[in-house]
Coordinates of C-alpha atoms and ligand atoms in Angstrom, one line a residue:
M22 CA 111.8 110.0 89.6
P23 CA 108.1 111.7 90.4
E24 CA 108.2 113.4 93.9
L25 CA 105.1 115.2 95.6
S26 CA 103.9 118.2 94.1
G27 CA 101.2 120.7 94.6
Q28 CA 99.0 118.9 91.8
Q29 CA 99.4 116.2 94.3
P30 CA 97.2 115.4 97.5
T31 CA 99.2 116.1 100.1
L32 CA 101.2 113.8 101.9
E33 CA 99.2 114.3 105.0
A34 CA 95.8 113.1 105.4
R35 CA 92.7 113.9 107.8
S36 CA 92.8 110.0 108.3
P37 CA 93.8 106.8 105.9
F38 CA 90.0 106.8 105.3
E39 CA 90.5 109.2 102.6
L40 CA 90.3 107.3 99.0
R41 CA 93.8 107.5 97.2
V42 CA 93.9 106.0 93.9
D43 CA 96.7 106.0 91.1
L44 CA 98.7 108.7 92.8
G45 CA 101.8 106.8 91.7
K46 CA 100.9 105.5 88.5
D47 CA 102.8 107.1 86.3
V48 CA 106.4 105.5 88.1
P49 CA 107.8 103.5 85.6
E50 CA 108.1 99.7 86.2
K51 CA 111.7 99.7 86.7
D52 CA 111.7 102.9 89.2
V53 CA 109.2 100.8 91.1
R54 CA 111.4 97.7 90.7
T55 CA 114.7 99.5 92.0
A56 CA 112.8 101.3 94.7
L57 CA 111.7 98.2 96.3
A58 CA 115.3 96.6 95.8
D59 CA 117.0 99.4 97.7
G60 CA 114.3 101.2 99.6
D61 CA 115.6 104.9 98.1
M62 CA 111.7 105.2 97.6
G63 CA 108.5 104.0 98.8
F64 CA 104.6 104.7 98.1
L65 CA 102.7 106.0 100.9
H66 CA 99.0 106.1 101.1
S67 CA 99.2 109.0 103.6
F68 CA 101.1 110.7 107.0
T69 CA 98.6 111.1 109.9
T70 CA 99.9 112.9 113.2
G71 CA 98.4 113.3 116.2
S72 CA 97.2 109.4 116.3
A73 CA 96.1 108.1 119.6
V74 CA 95.5 104.6 118.6
D75 CA 98.1 103.5 116.8
G76 CA 100.6 102.6 119.4
P77 CA 101.6 104.3 122.8
G78 CA 101.2 107.8 123.2
V79 CA 100.4 110.3 120.4
R80 CA 102.0 109.5 117.2
V81 CA 102.8 109.9 113.6
V82 CA 101.5 107.3 111.4
A83 CA 102.7 106.3 107.9
W84 CA 100.6 104.1 106.0
T85 CA 102.1 102.2 103.2
T86 CA 100.1 101.1 100.3
G87 CA 100.8 97.4 98.7
C88 CA 98.8 94.4 100.4
M89 CA 99.0 91.0 99.2
W90 CA 96.0 89.8 101.4
R91 CA 92.6 90.6 100.8
C92 CA 90.9 90.8 104.2
D93 CA 86.5 90.7 103.5
Y94 CA 86.6 93.5 106.2
C95 CA 89.4 95.3 105.0
H96 CA 88.5 99.6 105.4
N97 CA 91.5 100.5 103.5
P98 CA 90.9 98.6 100.2
D99 CA 92.8 101.5 98.0
T100 CA 95.8 100.6 99.8
W101 CA 96.0 96.9 98.1
T102 CA 97.9 98.5 95.2
M103 CA 101.5 100.1 95.5
R104 CA 100.4 102.5 92.9
N105 CA 97.7 103.8 94.3
G106 CA 100.1 105.6 97.0
I107 CA 102.2 108.1 96.7
P108 CA 105.7 108.1 95.7
V109 CA 107.9 109.7 98.1
S110 CA 111.8 109.5 98.7
V111 CA 113.1 108.2 101.4
T112 CA 114.8 111.4 102.3
K113 CA 111.3 113.5 102.3
A114 CA 109.7 110.9 104.4
V115 CA 112.3 111.3 107.0
E116 CA 112.6 115.0 106.5
E117 CA 108.9 114.8 107.3
L118 CA 108.9 112.6 110.5
G119 CA 112.0 114.7 111.8
K120 CA 109.8 118.0 112.2
Y121 CA 107.5 116.1 114.7
R122 CA 110.5 114.6 116.6
H123 CA 110.3 116.7 119.2
G124 CA 106.6 116.8 119.9
L125 CA 106.5 113.1 119.7
K126 CA 108.6 113.2 122.9
V127 CA 106.9 115.6 125.0
M128 CA 103.7 113.4 124.1
S129 CA 105.3 109.8 124.9
G130 CA 104.4 109.1 121.3
G131 CA 106.6 107.8 118.5
F132 CA 106.3 107.0 114.9
T133 CA 104.2 103.9 113.5
I134 CA 104.4 102.2 109.6
S135 CA 101.1 100.4 108.9
G136 CA 99.5 100.0 105.7
G137 CA 98.4 98.3 103.5
E138 CA 101.2 96.0 104.6
P139 CA 104.3 98.0 105.5
L140 CA 106.7 94.9 104.7
M141 CA 105.7 94.7 100.5
Q142 CA 108.0 97.6 101.0
D143 CA 110.6 96.5 103.3
R144 CA 113.6 98.0 102.4
F145 CA 111.9 101.6 103.0
V146 CA 110.3 100.6 105.8
V147 CA 113.9 99.7 107.2
R148 CA 115.2 102.6 106.3
L149 CA 112.7 104.6 107.6
L150 CA 112.7 102.8 111.2
A151 CA 116.3 103.3 111.4
A152 CA 116.0 107.0 110.7
A153 CA 113.6 107.0 113.6
K154 CA 116.0 105.2 115.9
R155 CA 118.4 107.4 115.2
M156 CA 116.4 110.3 116.1
D157 CA 115.7 108.8 119.3
I158 CA 112.0 108.5 117.9
H159 CA 109.9 105.5 119.6
T160 CA 109.2 102.8 116.4
T161 CA 106.3 100.8 116.0
I162 CA 105.2 98.6 112.8
E163 CA 101.8 97.0 112.3
T164 CA 101.9 94.6 110.0
N165 CA 99.9 91.3 109.2
G166 CA 103.2 89.3 109.6
Y167 CA 103.3 86.9 106.6
L168 CA 106.2 88.7 105.6
G169 CA 108.1 89.2 108.6
E170 CA 111.1 86.8 107.3
R171 CA 112.1 89.8 105.3
L172 CA 113.4 91.5 108.3
S173 CA 116.8 90.5 109.6
D174 CA 117.3 90.4 113.5
A175 CA 119.4 93.5 113.4
E176 CA 116.6 95.4 111.6
L177 CA 114.2 93.6 114.0
A178 CA 116.0 95.4 116.7
T179 CA 115.1 98.6 115.2
I180 CA 111.5 98.3 116.0
D181 CA 110.7 99.1 119.7
L182 CA 107.1 97.5 119.2
V183 CA 105.3 94.8 116.5
M184 CA 101.2 95.2 116.2
Y185 CA 100.2 92.4 114.0
G186 CA 96.8 91.0 113.4
L187 CA 95.5 87.7 114.5
K188 CA 91.9 87.4 112.0
T189 CA 90.8 84.0 112.9
W190 CA 92.7 80.4 114.2
D191 CA 91.1 78.0 111.8
P192 CA 93.3 77.8 109.1
E193 CA 90.4 77.3 106.5
R194 CA 88.2 80.2 107.7
H195 CA 91.6 82.3 107.8
R196 CA 92.4 81.4 104.1
K197 CA 88.7 82.5 103.1
L198 CA 88.9 85.7 104.7
T199 CA 92.3 87.0 103.9
G200 CA 93.3 84.6 100.5
R201 CA 96.3 83.7 102.8
E202 CA 97.2 81.0 104.7
I203 CA 98.0 82.1 108.3
D204 CA 101.1 79.9 109.2
A205 CA 103.6 82.5 107.7
T206 CA 101.9 85.1 110.7
L207 CA 102.4 82.3 113.7
T208 CA 106.0 81.7 113.2
F209 CA 106.5 85.8 113.0
A210 CA 104.9 85.7 116.0
R211 CA 106.8 82.7 117.8
R212 CA 109.8 84.5 116.4
L213 CA 109.0 87.6 118.1
A214 CA 108.3 85.9 121.5
A215 CA 111.9 84.4 121.1
A216 CA 113.4 87.6 120.8
R217 CA 111.4 89.0 123.7
K218 CA 109.9 91.6 121.5
P219 CA 107.0 93.7 122.7
A220 CA 103.9 93.0 120.9
W221 CA 100.2 94.0 120.5
I222 CA 97.8 91.7 118.7
R223 CA 94.9 93.6 117.1
F224 CA 92.0 91.2 116.2
V225 CA 88.9 92.6 114.3
L226 CA 85.9 91.2 115.7
V227 CA 83.1 90.5 112.9
P228 CA 79.7 89.6 113.7
G229 CA 79.0 86.1 112.2
L230 CA 82.8 85.9 110.5
T231 CA 85.1 86.2 113.3
D232 CA 83.0 85.8 116.9
D233 CA 83.0 82.4 117.4
P234 CA 84.0 82.0 121.3
D235 CA 86.2 78.7 120.6
D236 CA 88.1 80.3 117.9
I237 CA 88.7 83.6 119.7
A238 CA 89.9 81.2 122.8
Q239 CA 92.4 79.1 120.4
I240 CA 94.0 82.9 119.5
A241 CA 93.9 83.6 123.2
G242 CA 95.6 80.3 124.0
F243 CA 98.5 80.9 121.8
A244 CA 99.1 84.4 122.5
A245 CA 99.3 83.8 126.1
E246 CA 101.5 81.1 125.3
L247 CA 104.2 83.7 123.7
G248 CA 104.7 85.8 126.9
N249 CA 105.8 88.8 125.1
V250 CA 101.9 89.7 124.1
E251 CA 101.7 93.2 125.7
R252 CA 97.9 94.1 125.4
V253 CA 95.5 92.6 122.6
E254 CA 93.2 95.1 121.1
V255 CA 89.6 94.1 120.1
L256 CA 88.8 96.5 117.4
P257 CA 85.1 96.3 116.4
F258 CA 84.0 95.8 113.0
H259 CA 82.7 98.9 111.0
Q260 CA 81.3 100.0 107.8
M261 CA 83.4 103.1 107.3
G262 CA 85.7 101.6 104.6
R263 CA 82.4 100.1 102.4
F264 CA 82.5 103.4 100.1
K265 CA 86.1 102.3 98.9
W266 CA 85.2 99.0 98.3
E267 CA 82.3 100.6 96.1
R268 CA 84.2 103.1 94.6
L269 CA 86.7 100.7 93.4
G270 CA 84.3 98.6 91.9
L271 CA 85.5 95.6 94.2
R272 CA 82.7 93.2 95.2
Y273 CA 82.1 93.9 99.0
K274 CA 80.7 90.5 101.2
L275 CA 79.7 92.8 104.3
D276 CA 77.1 94.6 103.5
D277 CA 74.4 93.3 106.0
V278 CA 76.7 92.7 108.7
E279 CA 76.4 95.4 111.6
P280 CA 79.0 96.4 114.0
P281 CA 79.2 94.1 117.0
S282 CA 77.5 95.3 120.2
N283 CA 79.5 96.6 123.0
D284 CA 78.4 93.5 124.9
A285 CA 79.9 91.4 121.9
V286 CA 83.0 93.2 122.1
E287 CA 83.3 92.7 126.1
R288 CA 82.5 88.9 125.8
A289 CA 85.6 88.8 123.6
C290 CA 88.1 90.8 125.4
A291 CA 86.6 88.5 128.4
I292 CA 88.0 85.0 126.3
F293 CA 91.5 87.3 126.2
R294 CA 91.3 88.1 129.8
A295 CA 90.4 84.7 131.2
A296 CA 93.7 83.5 129.2
G297 CA 95.9 86.2 131.6
L298 CA 96.2 88.8 129.0
K299 CA 95.2 92.5 128.9
A300 CA 92.3 93.0 126.3
Y301 CA 91.0 96.3 125.7
Ligands
SF4_25 S1 96.0 92.6 105.9 FE1 94.8 94.8 106.3 S2 95.1 95.9 104.4 FE2 95.7 93.7 104.2 S3 93.6 92.8 103.5 FE3 93.9 92.4 105.5 S4 93.1 94.7 106.6 FE4 93.2 95.2 104.5

């Protein structure tokens, strides 16, 4: 089974904005299937260390590859294809994480697993999170929630915080924006609420696409009723991922979209706050 070697980009990246393609292309299909079934190996775009924006405190983040959604504003489309990632054994990934365990504690931080969509590799992710918990590291997963049913209740218990995206409320707009239905994400959100699992919601504000105040108010009302949402992060759309779409030969629809103004972000935050949520 291929492992990291000096010929490949290192697992650690300055940020997920590094374009990474085909790093796992030589892994035979049957090994991919076995890996997905037992979680012995996963595909990672990269590790970043010292992140202050992917959960509480300072974090080590593992970015997985593989996503079944196709969000128009995705800034890391190289993570859509699992084989774009580096094949990494779970042992190696845990060893890498272990190097930071003491520092993470000192900085009240932890380990976040993001993507791509981490639950595309649910067995690998579950094993990584369980190992982090055994090292007494705070754990967070960032997910679109679509495959939340892949986690058993016991596996969910190894996750201290779930960050999930609510992209837009209107089902038709959601389908157009992401290529998938919203229902599974809402079901997962309700399950987290029933389990009283701390959750943060991420909402990307895209002018002309997700900035309808009534739509935002619907998301806010839903989130407020759940009772487990500790904060909403309103993330202003940006164009930092555009070059990846171009380099991958993908049609990018948002060429002419400008990032939202500070006022627009503040207005979106105000809608969430009016529903009783903390929004930043
Ligand atoms: S869910 Fe995330 S990784 Fe997947 S397409 Fe959407 S923004 Fe990109």
